[in-house]
XYZ file of C-alpha atoms in Angstrom:
576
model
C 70.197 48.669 111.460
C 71.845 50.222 108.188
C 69.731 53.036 108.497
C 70.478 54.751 112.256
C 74.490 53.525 111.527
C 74.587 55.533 107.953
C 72.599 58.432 109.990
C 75.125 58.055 113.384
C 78.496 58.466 110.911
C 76.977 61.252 108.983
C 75.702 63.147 112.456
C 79.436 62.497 113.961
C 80.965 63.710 110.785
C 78.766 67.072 110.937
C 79.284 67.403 114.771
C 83.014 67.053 114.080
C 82.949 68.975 111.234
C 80.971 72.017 112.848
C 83.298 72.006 115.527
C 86.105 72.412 113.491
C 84.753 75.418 111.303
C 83.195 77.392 113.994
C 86.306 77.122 116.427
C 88.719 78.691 113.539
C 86.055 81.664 112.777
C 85.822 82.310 116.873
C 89.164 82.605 116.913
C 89.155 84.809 113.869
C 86.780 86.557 115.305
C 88.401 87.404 118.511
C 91.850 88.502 116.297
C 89.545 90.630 114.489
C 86.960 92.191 117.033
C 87.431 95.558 116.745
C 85.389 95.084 113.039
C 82.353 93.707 115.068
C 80.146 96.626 115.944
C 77.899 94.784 118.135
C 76.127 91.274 120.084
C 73.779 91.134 116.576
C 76.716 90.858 114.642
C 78.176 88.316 116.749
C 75.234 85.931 116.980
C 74.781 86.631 112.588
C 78.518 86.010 112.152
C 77.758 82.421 114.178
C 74.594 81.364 112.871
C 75.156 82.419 109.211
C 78.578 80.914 109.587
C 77.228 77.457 110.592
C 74.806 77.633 107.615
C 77.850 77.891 105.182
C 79.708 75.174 107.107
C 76.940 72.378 106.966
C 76.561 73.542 103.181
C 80.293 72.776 102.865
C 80.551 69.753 104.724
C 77.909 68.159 102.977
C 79.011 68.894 99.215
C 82.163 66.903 100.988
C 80.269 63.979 102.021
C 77.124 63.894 100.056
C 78.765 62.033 96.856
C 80.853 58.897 98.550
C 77.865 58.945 101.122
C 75.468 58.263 98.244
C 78.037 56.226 96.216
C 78.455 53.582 99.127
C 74.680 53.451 99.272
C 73.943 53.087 95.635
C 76.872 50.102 95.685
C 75.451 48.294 98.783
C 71.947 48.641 96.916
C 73.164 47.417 93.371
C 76.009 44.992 94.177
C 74.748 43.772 97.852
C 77.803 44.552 99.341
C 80.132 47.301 100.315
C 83.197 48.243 101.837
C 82.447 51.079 104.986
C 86.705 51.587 104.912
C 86.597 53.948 101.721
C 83.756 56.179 103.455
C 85.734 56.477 106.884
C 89.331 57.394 104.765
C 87.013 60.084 102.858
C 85.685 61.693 105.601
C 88.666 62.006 108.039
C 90.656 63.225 104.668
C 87.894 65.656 104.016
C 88.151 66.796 107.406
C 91.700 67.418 107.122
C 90.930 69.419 103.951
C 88.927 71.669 105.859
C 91.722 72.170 108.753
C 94.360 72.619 105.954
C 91.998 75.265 104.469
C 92.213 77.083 107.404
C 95.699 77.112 108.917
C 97.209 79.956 106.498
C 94.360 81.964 106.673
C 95.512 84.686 109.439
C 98.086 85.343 106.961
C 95.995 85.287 104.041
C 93.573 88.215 105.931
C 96.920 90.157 106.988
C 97.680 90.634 103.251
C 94.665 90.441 101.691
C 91.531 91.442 104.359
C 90.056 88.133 102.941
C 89.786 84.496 103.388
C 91.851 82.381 100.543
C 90.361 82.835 97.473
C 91.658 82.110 94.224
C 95.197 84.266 94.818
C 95.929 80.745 97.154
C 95.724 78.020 93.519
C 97.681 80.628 91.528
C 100.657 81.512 93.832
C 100.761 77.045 94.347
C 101.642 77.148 90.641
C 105.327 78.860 91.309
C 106.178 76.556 94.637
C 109.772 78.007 94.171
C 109.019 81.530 95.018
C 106.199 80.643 97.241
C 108.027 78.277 99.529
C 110.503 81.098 100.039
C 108.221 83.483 100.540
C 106.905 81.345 103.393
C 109.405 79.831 104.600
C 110.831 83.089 105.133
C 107.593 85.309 106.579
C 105.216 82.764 107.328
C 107.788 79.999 109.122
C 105.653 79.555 111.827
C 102.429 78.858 109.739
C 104.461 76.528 107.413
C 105.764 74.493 110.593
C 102.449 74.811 111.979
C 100.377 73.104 108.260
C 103.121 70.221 108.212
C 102.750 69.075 111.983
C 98.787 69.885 112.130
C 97.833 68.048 108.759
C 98.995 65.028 109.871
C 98.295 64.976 113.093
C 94.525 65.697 112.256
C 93.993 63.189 110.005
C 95.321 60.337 111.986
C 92.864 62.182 114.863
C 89.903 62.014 112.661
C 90.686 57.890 111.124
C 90.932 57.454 115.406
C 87.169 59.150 115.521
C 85.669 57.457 112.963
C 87.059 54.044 113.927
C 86.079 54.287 117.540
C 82.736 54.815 115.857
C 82.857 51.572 114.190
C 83.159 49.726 116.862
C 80.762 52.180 119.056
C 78.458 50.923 116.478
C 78.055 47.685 114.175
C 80.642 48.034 111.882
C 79.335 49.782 108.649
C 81.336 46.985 106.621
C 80.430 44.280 104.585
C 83.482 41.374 102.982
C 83.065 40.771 99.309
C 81.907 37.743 99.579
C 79.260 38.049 102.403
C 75.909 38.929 100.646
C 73.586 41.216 101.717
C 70.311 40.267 102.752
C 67.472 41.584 100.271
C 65.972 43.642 103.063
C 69.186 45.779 103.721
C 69.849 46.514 100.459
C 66.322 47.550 99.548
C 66.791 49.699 102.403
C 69.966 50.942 101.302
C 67.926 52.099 98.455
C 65.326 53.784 99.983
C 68.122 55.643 102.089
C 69.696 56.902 99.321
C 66.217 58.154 97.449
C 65.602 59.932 100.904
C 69.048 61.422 101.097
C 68.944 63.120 97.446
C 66.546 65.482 98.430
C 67.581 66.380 101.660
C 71.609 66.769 101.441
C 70.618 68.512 97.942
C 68.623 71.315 99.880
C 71.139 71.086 102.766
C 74.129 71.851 100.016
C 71.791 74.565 98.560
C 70.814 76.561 101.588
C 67.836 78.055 100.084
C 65.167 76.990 98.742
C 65.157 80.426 96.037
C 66.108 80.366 92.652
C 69.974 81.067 93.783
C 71.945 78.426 95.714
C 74.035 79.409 99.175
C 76.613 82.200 97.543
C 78.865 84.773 99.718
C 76.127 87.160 98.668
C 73.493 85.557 100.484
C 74.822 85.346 104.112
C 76.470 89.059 103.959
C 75.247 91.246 106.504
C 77.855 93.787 107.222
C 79.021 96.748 105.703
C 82.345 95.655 106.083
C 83.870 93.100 103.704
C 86.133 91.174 106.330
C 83.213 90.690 108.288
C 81.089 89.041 105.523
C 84.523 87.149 104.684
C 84.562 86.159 108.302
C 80.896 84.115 107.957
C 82.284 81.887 105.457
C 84.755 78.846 106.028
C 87.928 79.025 104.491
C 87.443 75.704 102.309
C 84.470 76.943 100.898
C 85.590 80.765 100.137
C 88.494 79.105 98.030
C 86.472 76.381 95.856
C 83.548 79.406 95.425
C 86.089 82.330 94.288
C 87.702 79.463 92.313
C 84.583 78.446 89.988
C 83.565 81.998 90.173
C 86.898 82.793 87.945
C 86.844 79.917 85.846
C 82.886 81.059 85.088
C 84.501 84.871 83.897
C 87.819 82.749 82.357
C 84.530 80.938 79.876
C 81.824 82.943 79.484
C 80.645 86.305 79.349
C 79.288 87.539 82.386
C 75.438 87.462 82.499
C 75.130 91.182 82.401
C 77.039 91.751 79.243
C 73.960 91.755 77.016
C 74.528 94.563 74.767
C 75.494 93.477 71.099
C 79.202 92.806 70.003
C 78.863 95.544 67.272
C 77.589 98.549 69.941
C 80.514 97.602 72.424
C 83.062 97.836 69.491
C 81.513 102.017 68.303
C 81.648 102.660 72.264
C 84.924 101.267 72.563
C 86.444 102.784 69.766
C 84.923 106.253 70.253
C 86.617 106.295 73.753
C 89.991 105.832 72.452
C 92.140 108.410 72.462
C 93.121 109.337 68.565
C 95.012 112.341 69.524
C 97.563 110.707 71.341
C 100.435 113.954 70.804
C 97.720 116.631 71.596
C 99.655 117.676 74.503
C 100.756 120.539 76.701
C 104.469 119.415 76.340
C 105.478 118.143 73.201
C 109.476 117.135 72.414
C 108.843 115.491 69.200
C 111.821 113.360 69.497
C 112.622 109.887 69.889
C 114.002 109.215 73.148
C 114.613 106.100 75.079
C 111.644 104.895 77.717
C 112.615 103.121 80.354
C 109.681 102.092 82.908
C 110.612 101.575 86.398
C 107.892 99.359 87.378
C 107.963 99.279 91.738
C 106.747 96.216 93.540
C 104.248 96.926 96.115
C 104.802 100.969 96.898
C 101.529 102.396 97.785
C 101.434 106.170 98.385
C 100.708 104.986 102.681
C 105.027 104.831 102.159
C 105.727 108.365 100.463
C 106.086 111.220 102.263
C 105.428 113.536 99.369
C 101.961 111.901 99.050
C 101.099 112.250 103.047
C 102.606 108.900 103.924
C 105.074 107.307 106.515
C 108.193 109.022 104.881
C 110.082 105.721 103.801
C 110.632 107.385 100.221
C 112.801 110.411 101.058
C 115.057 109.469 97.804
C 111.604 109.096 95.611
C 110.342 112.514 97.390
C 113.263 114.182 96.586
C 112.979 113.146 92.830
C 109.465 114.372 92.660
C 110.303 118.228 92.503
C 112.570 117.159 89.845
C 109.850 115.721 86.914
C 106.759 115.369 86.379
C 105.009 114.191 89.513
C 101.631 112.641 89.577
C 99.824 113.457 92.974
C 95.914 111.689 91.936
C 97.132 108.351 90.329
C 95.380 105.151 91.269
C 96.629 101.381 90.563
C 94.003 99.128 88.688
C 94.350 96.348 90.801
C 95.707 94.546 94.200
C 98.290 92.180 92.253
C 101.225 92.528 89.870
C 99.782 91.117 86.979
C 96.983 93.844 86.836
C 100.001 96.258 87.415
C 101.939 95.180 84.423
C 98.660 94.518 82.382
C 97.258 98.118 82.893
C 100.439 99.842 82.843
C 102.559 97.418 79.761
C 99.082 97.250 77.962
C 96.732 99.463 79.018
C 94.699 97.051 79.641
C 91.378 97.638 81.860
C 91.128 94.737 84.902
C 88.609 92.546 84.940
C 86.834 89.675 87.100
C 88.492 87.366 84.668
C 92.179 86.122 84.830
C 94.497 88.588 84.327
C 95.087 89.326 80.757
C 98.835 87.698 80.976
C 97.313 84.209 81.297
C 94.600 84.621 79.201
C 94.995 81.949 76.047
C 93.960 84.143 73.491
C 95.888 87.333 74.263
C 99.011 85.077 73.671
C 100.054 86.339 70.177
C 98.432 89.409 68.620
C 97.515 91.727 71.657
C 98.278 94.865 71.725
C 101.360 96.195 74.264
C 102.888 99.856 74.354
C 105.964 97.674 72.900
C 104.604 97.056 69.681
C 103.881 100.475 69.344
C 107.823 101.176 70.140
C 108.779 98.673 67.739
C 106.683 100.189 64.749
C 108.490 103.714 65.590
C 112.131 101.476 65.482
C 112.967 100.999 69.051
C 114.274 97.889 70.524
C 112.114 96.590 73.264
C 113.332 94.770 76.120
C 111.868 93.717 79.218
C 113.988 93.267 82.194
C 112.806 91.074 85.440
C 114.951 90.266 89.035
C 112.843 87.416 89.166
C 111.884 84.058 86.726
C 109.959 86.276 84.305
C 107.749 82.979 84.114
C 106.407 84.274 86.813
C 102.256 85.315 85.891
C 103.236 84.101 82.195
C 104.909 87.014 81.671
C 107.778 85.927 79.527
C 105.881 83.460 77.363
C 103.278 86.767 76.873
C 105.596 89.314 76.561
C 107.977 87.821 74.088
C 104.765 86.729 71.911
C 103.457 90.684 71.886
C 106.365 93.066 70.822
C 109.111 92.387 72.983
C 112.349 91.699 71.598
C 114.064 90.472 74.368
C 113.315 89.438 77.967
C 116.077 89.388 80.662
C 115.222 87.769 83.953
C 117.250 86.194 86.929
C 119.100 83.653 84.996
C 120.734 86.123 82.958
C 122.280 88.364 86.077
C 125.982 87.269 86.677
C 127.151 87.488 89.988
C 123.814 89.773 91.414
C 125.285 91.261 94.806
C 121.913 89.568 96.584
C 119.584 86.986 95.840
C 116.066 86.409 97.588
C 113.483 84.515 97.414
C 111.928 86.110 94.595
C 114.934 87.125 92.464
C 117.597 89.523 93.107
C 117.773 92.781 94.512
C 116.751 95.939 93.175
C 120.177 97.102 93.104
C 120.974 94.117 90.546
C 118.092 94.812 88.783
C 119.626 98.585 87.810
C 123.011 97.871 87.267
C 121.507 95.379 84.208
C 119.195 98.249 83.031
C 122.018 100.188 83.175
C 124.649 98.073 81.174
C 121.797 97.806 79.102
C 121.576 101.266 78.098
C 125.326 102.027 77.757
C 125.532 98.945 75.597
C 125.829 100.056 71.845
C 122.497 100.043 69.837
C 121.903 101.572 66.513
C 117.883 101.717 67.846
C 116.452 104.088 70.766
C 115.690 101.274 73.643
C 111.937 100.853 75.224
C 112.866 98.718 78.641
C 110.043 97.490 81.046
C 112.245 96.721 84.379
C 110.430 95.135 87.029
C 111.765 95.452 90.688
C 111.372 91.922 93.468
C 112.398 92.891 96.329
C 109.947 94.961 98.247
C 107.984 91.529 98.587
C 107.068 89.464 101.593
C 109.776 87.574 102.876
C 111.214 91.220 103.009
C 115.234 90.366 101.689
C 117.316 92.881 100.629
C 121.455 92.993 100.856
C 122.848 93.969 104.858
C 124.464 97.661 105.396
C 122.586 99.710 102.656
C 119.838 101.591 105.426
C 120.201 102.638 108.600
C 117.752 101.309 110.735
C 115.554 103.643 112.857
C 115.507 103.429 116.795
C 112.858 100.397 117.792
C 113.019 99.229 113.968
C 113.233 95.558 112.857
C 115.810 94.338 109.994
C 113.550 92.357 107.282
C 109.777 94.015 107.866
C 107.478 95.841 105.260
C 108.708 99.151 105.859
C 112.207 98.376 105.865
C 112.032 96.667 103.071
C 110.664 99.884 101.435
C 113.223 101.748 102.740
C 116.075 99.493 100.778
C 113.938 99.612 97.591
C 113.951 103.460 97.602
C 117.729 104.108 98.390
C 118.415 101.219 95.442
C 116.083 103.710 92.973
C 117.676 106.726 94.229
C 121.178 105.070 93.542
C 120.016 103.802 89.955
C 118.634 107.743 89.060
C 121.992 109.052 89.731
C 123.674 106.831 88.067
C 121.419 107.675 85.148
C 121.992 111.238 85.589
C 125.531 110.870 85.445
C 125.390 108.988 82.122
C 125.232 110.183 78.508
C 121.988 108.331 77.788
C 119.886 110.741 80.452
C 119.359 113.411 78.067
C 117.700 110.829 75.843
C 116.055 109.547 77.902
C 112.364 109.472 79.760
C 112.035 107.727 82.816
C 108.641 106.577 84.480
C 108.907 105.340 87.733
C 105.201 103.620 89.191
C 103.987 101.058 91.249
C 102.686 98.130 90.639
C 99.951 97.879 93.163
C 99.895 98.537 97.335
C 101.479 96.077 99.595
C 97.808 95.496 100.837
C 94.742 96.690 100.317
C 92.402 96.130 103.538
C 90.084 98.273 106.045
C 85.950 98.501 106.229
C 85.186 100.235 103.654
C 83.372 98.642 100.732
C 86.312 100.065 98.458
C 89.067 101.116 100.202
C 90.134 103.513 97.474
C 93.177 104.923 100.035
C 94.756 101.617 99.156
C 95.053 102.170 95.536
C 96.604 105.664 95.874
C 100.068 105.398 93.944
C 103.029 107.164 93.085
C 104.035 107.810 89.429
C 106.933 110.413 88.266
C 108.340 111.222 84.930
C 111.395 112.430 84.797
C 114.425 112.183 82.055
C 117.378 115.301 80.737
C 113.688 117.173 78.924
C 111.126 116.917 81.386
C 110.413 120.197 83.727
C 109.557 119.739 87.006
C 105.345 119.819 87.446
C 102.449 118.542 88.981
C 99.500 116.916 88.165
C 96.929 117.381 89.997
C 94.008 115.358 87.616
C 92.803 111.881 88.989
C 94.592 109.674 86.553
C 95.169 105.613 85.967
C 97.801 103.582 85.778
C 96.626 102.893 81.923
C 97.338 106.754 81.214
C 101.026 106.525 81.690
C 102.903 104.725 78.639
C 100.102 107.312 76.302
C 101.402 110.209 78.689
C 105.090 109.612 77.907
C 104.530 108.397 74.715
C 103.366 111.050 73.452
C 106.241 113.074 74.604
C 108.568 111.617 72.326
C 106.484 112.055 69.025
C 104.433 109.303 68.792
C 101.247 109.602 66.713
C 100.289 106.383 65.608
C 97.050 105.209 67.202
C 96.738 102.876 69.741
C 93.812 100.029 70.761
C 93.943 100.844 74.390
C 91.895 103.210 76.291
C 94.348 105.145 78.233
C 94.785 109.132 77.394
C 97.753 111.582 77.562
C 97.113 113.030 80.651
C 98.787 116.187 79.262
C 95.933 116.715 76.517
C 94.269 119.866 76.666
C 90.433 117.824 77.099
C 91.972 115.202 79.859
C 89.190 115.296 82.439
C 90.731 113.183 84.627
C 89.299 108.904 85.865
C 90.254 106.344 87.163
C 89.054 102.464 87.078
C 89.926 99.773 89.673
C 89.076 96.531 90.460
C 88.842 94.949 94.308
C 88.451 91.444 94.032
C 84.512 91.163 92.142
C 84.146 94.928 92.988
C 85.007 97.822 90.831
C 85.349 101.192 91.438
């Protein structure tokens, strides 16, 4: 009967399916334990869990399910090998989904999300990256994915012959009966895989939102699958790429005055003032949150960077925007706020005519460069920065004969020696350079014999890695000092973003904690104590050197007399 065979592959698929999902999250669960307070949470994480896995598994199978009934209805025939290929490939989907999550959680507390499509579209420095920190996982996707989908084409066609094969040849008709029924099977089927994809029978559909129960974000990232928490956080940002977001009601016209009043007009009302032109020269640090420096209570991996802090300005309250690179460039190159939409480098309209700290440079005469170990493609960067202000951008292919090359660029040592010919090289304009640094970024390379490993410490890990990309800094800023462009010269040195951000707290503001210092042959050495942003950096030094033109970005000179002192940040769809 067409009916208990459609319902018997659809039941085996779920079972299978299930299985699948809810063996990954216990063993997730057991890696992760210590974030379950209790037998409630245990039996929620399940049971909500499988309520997000049938809701997946049917918005996998619903369509060709329906599909093959509509055709054996309308045509009076149909072909049952298309709906067995689908639903061991969907299955596969689902186990591919979940093999690099471990690794996802360890650097992001979170199941893929939309981080997983973007890093796919720069294989080059992803399949390093993997290849060398993730080996294992990478051996582990290209045996398993394979392997499981030859598994699940064995299931299905044991069920086929278990059962009257759900086949029919071209040119077999099918009776009238069967295909009426076909039809009535499908009409039955809308409904119910409709509310089954739903979850609810509210206004909202199934959404993250719904089965959270924990105070603790892994936790409610642990009830989900990780198929489903990387096609959700996926249309989720292409909803914020396209349209405002629902809450944004207040007029176009009102947002502008508010906007505008909050700028800061008095960009050179500051304690310090050397109303001169110098050179800027951002040193822009990959992934050094202040859990490294000692200076800022941390592991005391910096001792080069916590030496240089008595030595400028030194900002002890300075938080990072965001969890990725692209916010740090955004809020620190542009001043730019984040938000739950793609990053403002990739955005299609901020591609000519957006405002940059560089074009402000360039109106004042300087020659703006931006200088990148890496392919400065790389989060759009080049195509952005080159269409907003910059005159030049120098990135991996223009280093000859770099002492070390990873799987991101080359080394941090490289990356100085070019600011530094750079600098010495003759110019009749004062020089703004945005340098970038690559290597303190998972796979962990960095050239052999420049740090003396610790007793019990591994070559190639996090903190290591740290360790190389502070002596590389401290051997660039004496170079510098040594050099006749220091005394004309201000230096910022930030970070990007943390290496992670992660624990149970709702926002783990620790995370974001950052070092900044600004230092150059004019700077005395001070502290500031204010909470401050990323976005209050480039107005900060800026307005050192003179500037006074106004600027369309909502950062302030932390040395103004009326700084009170914020900061803004973004974790994932929460903000803080």
């Amino acid at each position: 009967m067409l009916l208990r065979r459609v319902f018997r592959l659809l039941t085996i698929y779920l079972m299978w399916g299930l299985l699948v999902t809810t063996s990954f999250r216990a063993l997730y669960a057991l890696r992760y334990q210590d974030h379950l307070k209790n037998l409630h949470e245990w039996g929620l994480l399940f049971i909500q869990g499988a309520r997000v896995d049938l809701a997946a598994l049917l918005m996998l199978i619903s369509l060709p399910l329906l599909i093959f009934l509509l055709y054996v209805s309308l045509r009076g025939q149909g072909r049952h090998f298309s709906l067995r290929l689908w639903s061991a490939l969907s299955l596969t989907l689902v186990v591919a989904f979940e093999i690099p999550t471990i690794g996802f959680i360890e650097d992001y507390n979170t199941r893929p999300n939309y981080l997983l499509f973007e890093y796919l579209q720069n294989p080059h420095e992803v399949f390093g990256m993997l290849w060398g920190d993730y080996r294992a996982t990478l051996i582990l996707a290209v045996l398993a994915i394979p392997v499981s989908f030859f598994l699940f084409m064995s299931l299905f066609r044991r069920v086929e012959v278990q059962t009257e094969p759900l086949r029919f040849a071209p040119a077999e008709p099918v009776p009238a009966r069967q295909r009426l029924q076909a039809l009535l099977i499908l009409l039955c089927l809308l409904p119910l895989l409709t509310l089954g994809i739903r979850s609810s029978v509210h206004h909202r559909p199934l959404n993250p939102s719904l089965v959270a129960f924990s105070e603790d974000p892994l936790v409610n990232q642990l009830v989900l699958n990780s198929f489903y928490s990387a096609v959700y956080s996926q249309y989720q940002r292409s909803r914020y790429d396209t349209h405002y977001h629902p809450a944004f009601t207040m007029a176009p016209d009102t947002m502008q005055r508010l906007v505008k009043g909050s700028l800061d007009t008095e960009a050179n009302d500051s304690t310090i003032n050397l109303t001169q032109k110098k050179n800027i020269v951002v040193l822009l640090q990959e992934s050094l949150g202040a859990e490294f420096v000692g200076r800022l209570g941390g592991k005391e991996l910096t001792p080069q960077l916590d030496a240089l802090a008595s030595q400028g300005l030194w900002f002890e309250q300075l938080y990072a925007t965001g969890t990725r690179s692209a916010r740090g460039v955004e809020a620190v190159m542009a001043g730019f706020l984040p938000t739950s939409a793609q990053a403002v480098l990739k955005r299609p309209q901020s591609q000519q005519n957006f405002f940059t700290f560089a074009c402000l440079a360039r109106q004042q005469g300087y020659e703006t460069l931006f200088v990148y170990g890496g392919e400065a493609h790389f989060d759009n960067m080049k195509s952005f920065l080159l269409n907003n202000c910059f005159d030049r951008v120098v990135d991996r292919s223009q280093f000859d004969d770099p002492v070390f090359v990873g799987s991101w660029g080359v080394s941090d040592e490289d990356l100085y020696t070019k600011v530094n010919e750079l600098m010495l090289s003759d110019s009749a304009k004062p020089r703004f350079i945005f340098a970038f640094t690559v290597s303190n970024h998972s796979p962990w390379e960095y050239p052999e014999g420049r740090i003396n490993l610790r007793q019990g410490e591994q070559a190639h890990t996090r903190e290591a890695t740290v360790r190389y990309a502070d002596y590389a800094l401290g051997q660039y800023i004496a170079l510098a000092k040594a050099s006749p462009y220091w005394d004309q010269s201000l230096f910022l040195i930030v970070a990007d973003h943390n290496s992670r951000v992660y624990g149970a707290d709702q926002f783990p503001l620790t995370y974001f904690h950052i070092p900044a210092l600004l230092m150059g042959g004019s700077i005395a050495a001070d502290v500031v104590t204010k909470t401050c942003s990323q976005i209050d950096l480039l107005p900060t030094m800026m307005s050192l050197t003179g500037f006074k033109n106004f600027y369309p970005a909502p950062g302030r000179n932390v040395l103004a007399r009326d700084f009170k002192g914020r900061a803004v940040m973004q974790y994932y769809e929460t903000f803080g």
